[in-house]
Amino acid sequence: MKSNIFLGILKTKGKNVDWLVERMNEEGETIVRSTIYKKLRGESEFQSSQIKAISKIMELSNKEMLDIFFEELVS
């Protein structure tokens, strides 16, 4: 997970983690702020459903999503 890129994109959109938590909960992905920060620090990983919701909410392209959440492509 490339949390620096993730947070950079969030910031360029004028948003923050609290906004993301709110939007994720609206999308049915129940999550709290501290859990997102644990995932950003690498203490745990985002679930595929969470990655899908984040990608939709933040309007990430497939390339951006892969670059942020996956270290290397698996063939």
CSV table of N, CA and C in Angstrom, one decimal:
chain,number,residue,atom,x,y,z
A,1,MET,N,0.8,-1.2,0.0
A,1,MET,CA,0.0,0.0,0.0
A,1,MET,C,0.9,1.2,0.0
A,2,LYS,N,0.6,2.1,-0.9
A,2,LYS,CA,1.4,3.4,-1.0
A,2,LYS,C,0.5,4.5,-0.4
A,3,SER,N,0.6,4.6,0.9
A,3,SER,CA,-0.2,5.5,1.7
A,3,SER,C,0.1,7.0,1.3
A,4,ASN,N,1.3,7.3,1.0
A,4,ASN,CA,1.7,8.6,0.6
A,4,ASN,C,0.9,9.1,-0.7
A,5,ILE,N,0.8,8.2,-1.6
A,5,ILE,CA,0.1,8.5,-2.9
A,5,ILE,C,-1.4,8.6,-2.6
A,6,PHE,N,-1.9,7.7,-1.8
A,6,PHE,CA,-3.3,7.7,-1.4
A,6,PHE,C,-3.7,9.0,-0.7
A,7,LEU,N,-2.9,9.4,0.3
A,7,LEU,CA,-3.2,10.7,1.0
A,7,LEU,C,-3.0,11.9,0.1
A,8,GLY,N,-2.1,11.8,-0.8
A,8,GLY,CA,-1.8,12.9,-1.7
A,8,GLY,C,-3.0,13.1,-2.6
A,9,ILE,N,-3.6,12.1,-3.1
A,9,ILE,CA,-4.8,12.2,-4.0
A,9,ILE,C,-6.0,12.7,-3.2
A,10,LEU,N,-6.1,12.2,-2.0
A,10,LEU,CA,-7.2,12.6,-1.1
A,10,LEU,C,-7.1,14.1,-0.9
A,11,LYS,N,-5.9,14.6,-0.6
A,11,LYS,CA,-5.6,16.0,-0.3
A,11,LYS,C,-5.9,16.9,-1.6
A,12,THR,N,-5.4,16.4,-2.8
A,12,THR,CA,-5.6,17.2,-4.0
A,12,THR,C,-7.1,17.4,-4.3
A,13,LYS,N,-7.9,16.4,-3.9
A,13,LYS,CA,-9.3,16.5,-4.1
A,13,LYS,C,-10.0,17.4,-3.0
A,14,GLY,N,-9.2,17.9,-2.1
A,14,GLY,CA,-9.7,18.8,-1.0
A,14,GLY,C,-10.5,18.0,0.0
A,15,LYS,N,-10.2,16.7,0.2
A,15,LYS,CA,-10.9,15.9,1.1
A,15,LYS,C,-9.9,15.4,2.2
A,16,ASN,N,-10.5,14.7,3.3
A,16,ASN,CA,-9.6,14.2,4.3
A,16,ASN,C,-10.2,12.8,4.7
A,17,VAL,N,-9.5,12.1,5.7
A,17,VAL,CA,-9.9,10.8,6.1
A,17,VAL,C,-11.3,10.8,6.7
A,18,ASP,N,-11.6,11.8,7.4
A,18,ASP,CA,-13.0,11.9,8.0
A,18,ASP,C,-14.1,11.9,6.9
A,19,TRP,N,-13.8,12.6,5.9
A,19,TRP,CA,-14.8,12.6,4.7
A,19,TRP,C,-14.9,11.2,4.1
A,20,LEU,N,-13.7,10.6,4.0
A,20,LEU,CA,-13.7,9.2,3.4
A,20,LEU,C,-14.5,8.2,4.3
A,21,VAL,N,-14.3,8.3,5.6
A,21,VAL,CA,-15.0,7.4,6.5
A,21,VAL,C,-16.5,7.6,6.3
A,22,GLU,N,-16.9,8.8,6.3
A,22,GLU,CA,-18.3,9.2,6.1
A,22,GLU,C,-18.9,8.6,4.9
A,23,ARG,N,-18.2,8.8,3.8
A,23,ARG,CA,-18.6,8.3,2.5
A,23,ARG,C,-18.6,6.8,2.4
A,24,MET,N,-17.6,6.1,3.0
A,24,MET,CA,-17.6,4.7,3.0
A,24,MET,C,-18.7,4.1,3.8
A,25,ASN,N,-19.1,4.7,4.9
A,25,ASN,CA,-20.2,4.2,5.7
A,25,ASN,C,-21.5,4.4,4.9
A,26,GLU,N,-21.6,5.5,4.2
A,26,GLU,CA,-22.8,5.7,3.3
A,26,GLU,C,-22.9,4.6,2.2
A,27,GLU,N,-21.7,4.1,1.8
A,27,GLU,CA,-21.7,3.1,0.7
A,27,GLU,C,-21.9,1.7,1.3
A,28,GLY,N,-22.1,1.6,2.6
A,28,GLY,CA,-22.3,0.3,3.3
A,28,GLY,C,-21.0,-0.4,3.7
A,29,GLU,N,-19.9,0.3,3.7
A,29,GLU,CA,-18.6,-0.2,4.1
A,29,GLU,C,-18.3,0.4,5.5
A,30,THR,N,-18.8,-0.2,6.6
A,30,THR,CA,-18.7,0.3,7.9
A,30,THR,C,-17.2,0.3,8.3
A,31,ILE,N,-16.7,1.4,8.6
A,31,ILE,CA,-15.3,1.6,9.0
A,31,ILE,C,-15.2,2.8,9.9
A,32,VAL,N,-14.2,2.8,10.7
A,32,VAL,CA,-13.9,4.0,11.6
A,32,VAL,C,-12.5,4.6,11.2
A,33,ARG,N,-12.3,5.8,11.6
A,33,ARG,CA,-11.1,6.6,11.3
A,33,ARG,C,-9.9,5.8,11.7
A,34,SER,N,-9.8,5.3,12.9
A,34,SER,CA,-8.6,4.6,13.4
A,34,SER,C,-8.3,3.4,12.6
A,35,THR,N,-9.3,2.7,12.1
A,35,THR,CA,-9.0,1.5,11.2
A,35,THR,C,-8.4,1.9,9.9
A,36,ILE,N,-8.8,3.0,9.3
A,36,ILE,CA,-8.2,3.5,8.1
A,36,ILE,C,-6.7,3.9,8.4
A,37,TYR,N,-6.4,4.5,9.5
A,37,TYR,CA,-5.1,4.9,9.8
A,37,TYR,C,-4.2,3.7,10.0
A,38,LYS,N,-4.7,2.6,10.6
A,38,LYS,CA,-4.0,1.4,10.8
A,38,LYS,C,-3.6,0.8,9.5
A,39,LYS,N,-4.6,0.8,8.6
A,39,LYS,CA,-4.3,0.3,7.2
A,39,LYS,C,-3.3,1.1,6.5
A,40,LEU,N,-3.4,2.4,6.6
A,40,LEU,CA,-2.4,3.3,6.0
A,40,LEU,C,-1.0,3.1,6.5
A,41,ARG,N,-0.9,2.7,7.8
A,41,ARG,CA,0.4,2.5,8.4
A,41,ARG,C,0.9,1.1,8.1
A,42,GLY,N,0.1,0.2,7.5
A,42,GLY,CA,0.5,-1.1,7.2
A,42,GLY,C,0.3,-2.1,8.3
A,43,GLU,N,-0.5,-1.8,9.3
A,43,GLU,CA,-0.8,-2.7,10.4
A,43,GLU,C,-1.8,-3.8,10.0
A,44,SER,N,-2.6,-3.5,9.0
A,44,SER,CA,-3.6,-4.4,8.4
A,44,SER,C,-3.8,-4.0,7.0
A,45,GLU,N,-4.5,-4.8,6.2
A,45,GLU,CA,-4.7,-4.5,4.8
A,45,GLU,C,-6.2,-4.2,4.5
A,46,PHE,N,-6.5,-3.4,3.5
A,46,PHE,CA,-7.8,-3.1,3.1
A,46,PHE,C,-8.4,-4.4,2.5
A,47,GLN,N,-9.7,-4.6,2.7
A,47,GLN,CA,-10.4,-5.7,2.1
A,47,GLN,C,-10.7,-5.3,0.7
A,48,SER,N,-11.0,-6.3,-0.2
A,48,SER,CA,-11.3,-6.0,-1.6
A,48,SER,C,-12.5,-5.1,-1.7
A,49,SER,N,-13.5,-5.4,-0.9
A,49,SER,CA,-14.7,-4.5,-0.9
A,49,SER,C,-14.4,-3.1,-0.5
A,50,GLN,N,-13.5,-2.9,0.4
A,50,GLN,CA,-13.1,-1.6,0.8
A,50,GLN,C,-12.4,-0.9,-0.3
A,51,ILE,N,-11.5,-1.6,-0.9
A,51,ILE,CA,-10.7,-1.0,-2.1
A,51,ILE,C,-11.7,-0.6,-3.2
A,52,LYS,N,-12.7,-1.4,-3.4
A,52,LYS,CA,-13.7,-1.1,-4.5
A,52,LYS,C,-14.4,0.2,-4.1
A,53,ALA,N,-14.9,0.3,-2.8
A,53,ALA,CA,-15.6,1.4,-2.4
A,53,ALA,C,-14.8,2.7,-2.4
A,54,ILE,N,-13.5,2.6,-2.0
A,54,ILE,CA,-12.6,3.7,-2.0
A,54,ILE,C,-12.4,4.2,-3.4
A,55,SER,N,-12.1,3.3,-4.3
A,55,SER,CA,-11.9,3.6,-5.7
A,55,SER,C,-13.1,4.4,-6.3
A,56,LYS,N,-14.3,3.9,-6.0
A,56,LYS,CA,-15.5,4.6,-6.5
A,56,LYS,C,-15.6,6.0,-5.9
A,57,ILE,N,-15.5,6.0,-4.6
A,57,ILE,CA,-15.7,7.3,-3.8
A,57,ILE,C,-14.7,8.4,-4.3
A,58,MET,N,-13.4,7.9,-4.4
A,58,MET,CA,-12.3,8.9,-4.8
A,58,MET,C,-12.2,9.0,-6.3
A,59,GLU,N,-13.0,8.3,-7.1
A,59,GLU,CA,-12.9,8.3,-8.5
A,59,GLU,C,-11.5,8.0,-9.0
A,60,LEU,N,-11.0,6.9,-8.5
A,60,LEU,CA,-9.6,6.4,-9.0
A,60,LEU,C,-9.7,5.6,-10.3
A,61,SER,N,-8.8,5.8,-11.1
A,61,SER,CA,-8.7,5.0,-12.3
A,61,SER,C,-8.2,3.6,-11.9
A,62,ASN,N,-8.3,2.7,-12.8
A,62,ASN,CA,-7.8,1.3,-12.5
A,62,ASN,C,-6.3,1.4,-12.2
A,63,LYS,N,-5.6,2.2,-13.0
A,63,LYS,CA,-4.2,2.3,-12.8
A,63,LYS,C,-3.8,2.9,-11.5
A,64,GLU,N,-4.5,3.9,-11.1
A,64,GLU,CA,-4.3,4.5,-9.8
A,64,GLU,C,-4.6,3.5,-8.6
A,65,MET,N,-5.7,2.8,-8.8
A,65,MET,CA,-6.1,1.8,-7.7
A,65,MET,C,-5.0,0.8,-7.6
A,66,LEU,N,-4.6,0.2,-8.7
A,66,LEU,CA,-3.5,-0.8,-8.7
A,66,LEU,C,-2.2,-0.3,-8.1
A,67,ASP,N,-1.9,0.9,-8.5
A,67,ASP,CA,-0.6,1.5,-8.1
A,67,ASP,C,-0.6,1.8,-6.6
A,68,ILE,N,-1.8,2.2,-6.0
A,68,ILE,CA,-1.9,2.5,-4.6
A,68,ILE,C,-1.9,1.2,-3.7
A,69,PHE,N,-2.8,0.3,-4.1
A,69,PHE,CA,-3.1,-0.8,-3.2
A,69,PHE,C,-2.3,-2.1,-3.4
A,70,PHE,N,-1.7,-2.2,-4.6
A,70,PHE,CA,-1.0,-3.4,-4.9
A,70,PHE,C,0.5,-3.1,-5.2
A,71,GLU,N,1.4,-3.7,-4.5
A,71,GLU,CA,2.8,-3.5,-4.7
A,71,GLU,C,3.3,-3.9,-6.1
A,72,GLU,N,2.9,-5.1,-6.5
A,72,GLU,CA,3.3,-5.6,-7.8
A,72,GLU,C,2.2,-6.3,-8.5
A,73,LEU,N,2.2,-6.3,-9.8
A,73,LEU,CA,1.2,-7.0,-10.5
A,73,LEU,C,1.5,-8.5,-10.5
A,74,VAL,N,0.4,-9.3,-10.4
A,74,VAL,CA,0.6,-10.7,-10.5
A,74,VAL,C,0.1,-11.2,-11.8
A,75,SER,N,0.9,-12.0,-12.5
A,75,SER,CA,0.5,-12.4,-13.9
A,75,SER,C,-0.2,-13.8,-13.8
